[in-house]
Amino acid sequence: MYEKIVLSNGVRVVAERIDYVRSAALGIWVGNGSRFEPAKYNGISHFIEHMIFKGTENRTAQQIASAIDMMGGQSNAFTTKDCTCYYMKVLDSHLRDAAELLADMFLCSKFADEDIELERGVVLEEIDMYEDTPDDVAIEKLFETCYRGTALGRPILGTEETLKTFDSAALHGYIAQNYHPEDTVIALSGHFTDADLQYICKLFEKMPGSGRNQIEPAHYQPSMVVRSKEIEQNHLCIGFEGIPLLDDRRYVYQLLNAILGGGMSSRLFQTVREQNGLCYSICSFPSSHVDTGMFSVYVGLSQEQEQKAAGLIRNVLHEFCEKGPTEEELCRCREQMKSNMLMGLESTNARMHHLGRYELFTNRMVSADELVAAYDAVTVEQVKTLANTIFAFENASICAVGNTKDEAYYQEIICL
């Protein structure tokens, strides 16, 4: 059973009661991610996510960590292009303590300059760690070039140059300008009482501010980027213009991805890896935002196998556009999607994420039954039609990372 309460300041509280469990998951979802940042503050949303745990006006970082451990709780946070989320999962007996702690961290963080200096080093290490993960580099560089010139194309972590500009005043100022009550959702799932819910509402009624964040529009631009890196494998990422987050075809889009490259039985995995042994990892994945989207195919392999693998990928996509999926493929992937979704929702933490994400981006709660019905309604012809819309090789984008050749080579083997 879902409940939605809009507080006097505009904060939305969405709650789902599950009486047969003993845990509760609580999350704060803010409609602010890296795409809302000005260029000079690129990475500040992610940096604030780190700093939320580094002390408040009432607690030190050590006291925050000790309080979480004392409750036996699990706490974490993440930042995306579009949002930031802070969350905790605890036993129901500790829910109010967890809510008070989370509210203190969210509303009263100190952002002391000495803590910022220490955390700057941590985030720089995180950036270096990302650079040592070439598949991430390939995906990020493709995104960067396809959305070049916009905030959507900038990295979530920021850069060494932008991190140097962060101080206490900058963080407090960014919070004041970009953390709006009307862009904030408090999501709760699990075992709780009416009194618990009222207590949580009172905590977040204190959040100041007004207005809404506005995105800078972004549009997919076909791109080519080749980055030399001394590693054993080459990492290729091929991108096509996708569809926005709330497009009516989003369930068709998800099933198209599942059939093509979403798992071990997918066409790309079976063709490139299982039948030809050209790689260890190959997959496809959709990325959607409120105004744009991209569909990508990733493969990691040796330079010697690139040309053959690229030809096979092209053939798979061309054949899919010509003939579409089989009914058996659609049924298999539909059941896989439904099972993953329904089994995942057996966790209070997953249900909280489901609540928060849908309320933040759609302003409504979407039930599991509604999602099942949406997947069941997808037809073979809808998947084929969408594939022909997406897979336009003349507008394909390519990123190659590793012991690479020149751009003309990749243009020829992939967009031939």
C-alpha positions in Angstrom: 0.0 0.0 0.0 1.5 3.3 -1.1 1.0 6.7 0.6 2.1 10.1 -0.6 2.3 13.2 1.5 3.3 16.7 0.2 4.8 18.7 3.0 4.2 22.5 3.4 7.6 23.3 1.8 7.0 21.0 -1.2 9.0 18.0 -0.2 7.2 14.8 -1.3 7.2 11.9 1.1 6.2 8.5 -0.4 5.9 5.5 1.8 5.0 1.8 1.3 4.2 -0.2 4.4 5.3 -3.9 4.5 4.0 -5.3 7.8 5.7 -8.7 7.6 9.3 -7.5 7.6 11.4 -6.1 10.4 13.5 -3.7 8.3 12.9 -0.2 6.9 14.7 1.6 4.1 14.7 5.4 4.0 16.1 7.5 1.1 16.5 11.1 0.2 16.2 11.7 -3.5 17.3 15.1 -4.9 16.6 16.1 -8.5 20.1 17.4 -8.8 23.1 15.6 -10.5 26.1 16.6 -12.6 24.0 17.9 -15.5 22.8 20.8 -13.3 26.3 22.0 -12.5 28.0 25.0 -14.1 31.2 24.1 -15.9 33.4 25.7 -13.2 31.8 23.5 -10.5 31.7 20.2 -12.5 31.8 17.4 -10.0 30.4 19.4 -7.0 27.2 17.2 -6.7 29.3 14.1 -6.3 31.7 15.9 -3.9 28.8 17.0 -1.7 27.6 13.4 -1.7 31.0 12.5 -0.1 31.0 15.5 2.3 27.5 14.7 3.7 29.2 12.0 5.7 32.0 14.2 7.0 30.3 16.0 9.9 27.4 18.3 10.8 26.9 21.1 13.2 25.9 18.5 15.7 28.1 15.4 14.9 31.6 14.7 13.8 32.3 12.2 11.0 33.4 9.6 13.6 30.1 10.1 15.5 28.1 9.6 12.3 30.0 6.4 11.5 29.6 5.1 15.0 25.9 5.9 15.1 25.3 4.0 11.9 27.2 1.0 13.2 25.4 1.2 16.6 22.1 0.8 14.7 23.5 -2.1 12.7 22.5 -0.1 9.7 23.6 0.1 6.1 24.2 3.6 4.7 25.3 4.8 1.3 24.8 7.4 -1.4 25.3 7.9 -5.1 25.3 10.6 -7.7 24.1 10.3 -11.3 23.8 12.8 -14.2 20.2 13.5 -13.1 19.9 13.0 -9.3 21.6 12.3 -6.0 20.4 9.8 -3.4 21.3 9.3 0.3 19.9 6.3 2.0 19.9 4.0 5.0 18.4 0.6 5.9 17.9 -0.3 9.5 15.7 -2.5 11.8 12.3 -1.0 12.4 13.2 -0.3 16.0 16.0 2.1 14.8 14.0 3.9 12.1 13.5 7.2 14.0 17.2 7.3 15.0 18.2 6.7 11.4 15.8 9.3 10.1 17.1 11.9 12.5 20.7 11.1 11.6 20.0 11.2 7.9 18.1 14.5 8.2 21.0 16.0 10.2 23.5 15.0 7.6 21.3 16.3 4.8 20.2 19.6 6.3 23.1 20.5 8.7 26.3 19.4 7.1 29.3 21.5 8.2 31.5 21.3 5.1 34.6 22.3 7.0 37.4 23.4 4.8 39.9 21.0 6.5 37.5 18.1 5.7 37.1 19.3 2.2 40.9 19.3 1.7 41.1 15.7 2.9 38.2 14.5 0.8 39.6 16.2 -2.3 42.4 13.7 -2.2 39.9 10.8 -1.9 37.9 11.9 -4.9 41.1 12.4 -6.9 42.0 8.8 -6.1 38.5 7.8 -7.3 39.1 9.6 -10.6 42.5 7.8 -11.0 40.7 4.5 -10.2 38.2 5.2 -13.0 41.1 5.9 -15.4 42.4 2.4 -14.6 39.1 0.9 -15.7 39.2 1.2 -19.5 35.6 0.0 -20.2 34.4 2.9 -18.0 36.7 5.2 -19.9 35.3 4.1 -23.2 31.7 4.6 -22.1 32.4 8.0 -20.5 34.4 9.3 -23.4 31.6 8.3 -25.8 29.1 10.1 -23.6 31.3 13.1 -23.4 31.7 13.5 -27.1 28.1 12.7 -28.0 26.9 15.4 -25.6 29.8 17.8 -26.0 29.3 21.4 -25.1 26.6 20.6 -22.5 26.6 19.7 -18.8 25.3 16.2 -19.7 28.6 15.5 -21.4 30.7 16.4 -18.4 32.0 13.7 -16.0 30.1 13.0 -12.8 33.3 13.0 -10.8 34.5 16.3 -12.1 38.2 17.0 -12.9 41.3 17.8 -11.0 41.0 21.4 -12.1 37.4 21.9 -11.0 38.0 20.1 -7.7 40.5 22.7 -6.8 37.8 25.4 -6.6 35.7 23.6 -4.0 35.6 25.2 -0.5 33.0 25.5 2.2 31.4 28.6 0.7 31.0 26.9 -2.7 29.4 23.8 -1.3 27.0 25.7 1.0 26.2 28.0 -1.9 25.5 25.2 -4.3 23.2 23.5 -1.8 21.3 26.7 -1.3 20.8 27.2 -5.1 20.2 23.6 -6.2 18.8 21.5 -3.4 15.1 22.6 -3.6 12.3 21.1 -1.4 10.1 20.7 -4.5 12.9 18.7 -6.2 13.2 16.4 -3.2 11.6 13.1 -2.4 11.7 11.1 0.8 11.1 7.5 0.1 10.3 4.9 2.8 9.6 1.2 2.5 9.3 -1.5 5.1 7.9 -1.8 8.6 6.9 1.5 10.3 4.1 3.1 12.2 2.0 6.1 11.5 3.9 7.9 14.3 7.2 7.0 12.6 5.9 8.5 9.3 4.8 11.7 11.1 8.2 12.0 12.8 9.9 11.8 9.4 7.6 14.4 7.9 8.4 16.8 10.7 12.2 16.4 10.2 12.0 17.3 6.5 9.5 20.2 6.8 12.6 22.1 8.0 14.2 22.0 4.6 14.5 25.6 3.3 14.3 26.9 -0.2 11.9 27.2 -3.2 11.8 26.8 -6.9 12.8 24.0 -9.2 16.0 23.0 -11.0 16.0 23.6 -14.8 18.1 21.4 -17.1 20.3 22.6 -19.9 18.9 20.9 -23.0 21.1 18.3 -24.6 21.0 16.6 -27.9 22.8 13.5 -29.2 25.6 14.4 -31.7 27.3 11.6 -33.8 30.9 11.5 -32.7 34.2 9.7 -33.0 36.9 9.5 -30.4 40.0 7.3 -30.3 42.2 7.3 -27.1 45.5 5.5 -26.9 46.1 3.6 -23.7 48.8 1.0 -23.0 46.6 -2.0 -22.0 46.2 -5.6 -23.1 42.7 -5.3 -24.6 41.0 -2.7 -26.8 37.6 -1.4 -25.6 35.0 -0.3 -28.2 31.8 1.5 -27.4 29.3 2.1 -30.3 26.5 4.5 -29.7 23.2 5.4 -31.4 20.6 8.0 -30.6 18.1 6.5 -28.2 14.9 7.7 -26.6 14.1 9.9 -23.6 13.3 8.6 -20.1 9.6 9.0 -20.3 9.1 8.1 -23.9 6.0 6.0 -24.5 8.2 3.3 -26.1 10.4 2.9 -23.0 9.3 -0.7 -22.3 9.8 -1.6 -25.9 13.3 0.0 -25.6 14.2 -2.1 -22.5 13.1 -5.4 -24.1 15.0 -4.5 -27.3 18.1 -4.1 -25.2 17.5 -7.4 -23.4 17.1 -9.3 -26.6 20.2 -7.8 -28.3 22.8 -7.6 -25.5 21.2 -7.8 -22.1 22.4 -11.3 -21.1 24.1 -14.6 -21.9 21.3 -15.7 -24.3 21.3 -12.3 -26.1 22.1 -12.1 -29.8 25.3 -10.2 -29.5 26.7 -12.4 -26.7 25.8 -15.6 -28.5 27.1 -14.4 -31.9 30.3 -12.6 -30.9 31.4 -14.6 -27.9 29.8 -18.0 -27.8 29.8 -18.9 -31.6 33.0 -17.1 -32.6 35.1 -16.7 -29.4 36.2 -13.2 -30.2 35.8 -11.6 -26.7 35.1 -12.2 -23.1 32.7 -9.2 -22.5 30.1 -7.9 -24.8 26.8 -6.2 -23.9 24.4 -3.5 -24.9 22.8 -0.9 -22.6 20.4 2.0 -22.9 20.9 5.4 -21.2 17.9 7.7 -20.9 17.4 11.2 -19.6 14.4 13.4 -19.5 15.2 15.0 -22.8 17.5 12.6 -24.7 18.9 9.1 -24.8 21.6 6.8 -26.2 21.8 3.1 -27.0 25.3 1.6 -26.7 27.1 -1.6 -27.5 30.3 -2.3 -25.7 32.9 -5.0 -26.4 36.4 -5.6 -25.0 38.8 -7.6 -27.2 42.2 -7.8 -28.8 43.1 -5.5 -31.7 43.4 -8.5 -34.0 39.7 -9.4 -33.5 38.3 -5.9 -33.9 37.4 -6.1 -37.6 35.7 -9.4 -37.4 33.8 -8.6 -34.3 32.7 -5.2 -35.7 31.4 -7.0 -38.8 29.4 -9.5 -36.7 27.9 -6.7 -34.6 26.9 -4.9 -37.7 25.3 -8.0 -39.1 23.4 -8.7 -35.9 21.9 -5.2 -35.8 21.1 -5.2 -39.6 19.4 -8.5 -39.3 17.5 -7.4 -36.3 16.2 -4.3 -38.1 15.2 -6.4 -41.1 13.5 -9.3 -39.4 12.9 -8.1 -35.8 13.0 -10.5 -32.8 11.3 -13.9 -32.8 8.3 -14.4 -30.6 10.3 -16.8 -28.5 13.0 -14.2 -27.9 10.5 -11.6 -26.9 8.7 -14.0 -24.5 12.0 -15.1 -22.9 13.3 -11.6 -22.3 10.0 -10.4 -21.1 9.9 -13.1 -18.5 13.5 -12.3 -17.5 12.7 -8.6 -17.2 9.6 -9.3 -15.1 11.3 -11.8 -12.9 14.3 -9.5 -12.2 12.0 -6.7 -11.3 9.6 -8.7 -9.1 12.3 -10.6 -7.3 14.3 -7.5 -6.8 11.3 -5.8 -5.1 11.4 -8.5 -2.4 14.1 -6.2 -0.7 12.9 -3.2 1.2 15.9 -1.3 0.0 15.0 -2.1 -3.7 11.4 -1.0 -3.0 12.6 2.3 -1.6 14.7 2.9 -4.7 11.7 2.0 -6.9 9.5 4.5 -4.9 12.0 7.3 -4.9 13.1 7.1 -8.5 9.6 6.9 -10.0 8.2 9.7 -7.8 11.2 11.9 -8.6 11.1 11.4 -12.4 7.4 10.7 -13.1 5.7 12.4 -10.1 3.7 9.3 -9.4 4.1 5.8 -8.0 4.1 2.9 -10.5 3.0 -0.4 -9.2 4.7 -3.7 -10.0 1.4 -4.8 -11.6 1.4 -1.8 -13.9 5.0 -2.6 -15.0 4.2 -6.2 -15.7 1.2 -5.1 -17.8 3.5 -2.7 -19.7 6.0 -5.4 -20.5 3.2 -7.8 -21.5 1.8 -5.3 -24.0 5.0 -5.1 -26.0 4.8 -6.7 -29.5 7.4 -8.1 -31.9 6.4 -5.4 -34.4 7.0 -2.6 -31.9 10.5 -3.9 -31.1 11.3 -4.1 -34.9 10.0 -0.6 -35.6 12.0 0.9 -32.7 15.2 -1.0 -33.9 14.8 0.6 -37.3 14.5 4.0 -35.7 17.6 3.6 -33.5 20.1 1.7 -35.6 21.0 4.3 -38.2 24.7 3.6 -38.9 25.2 6.9 -40.7 24.6 8.5 -37.3 26.5 6.0 -35.2 29.2 7.2 -32.7 32.3 5.3 -31.8 34.8 5.4 -28.9 37.9 3.2 -29.0 40.3 2.9 -26.1 43.6 0.9 -26.0 46.3 0.1 -28.6 44.1 1.8 -31.2 44.4 2.6 -34.9 43.2 5.9 -36.4 39.6 7.2 -36.6 39.2 6.3 -40.3 39.9 2.6 -39.5 37.1 2.5 -36.9 34.7 4.5 -39.1 35.3 1.9 -41.9 34.9 -1.3 -39.9 31.9 -0.2 -37.9 29.9 2.2 -40.1 30.6 0.5 -43.4 
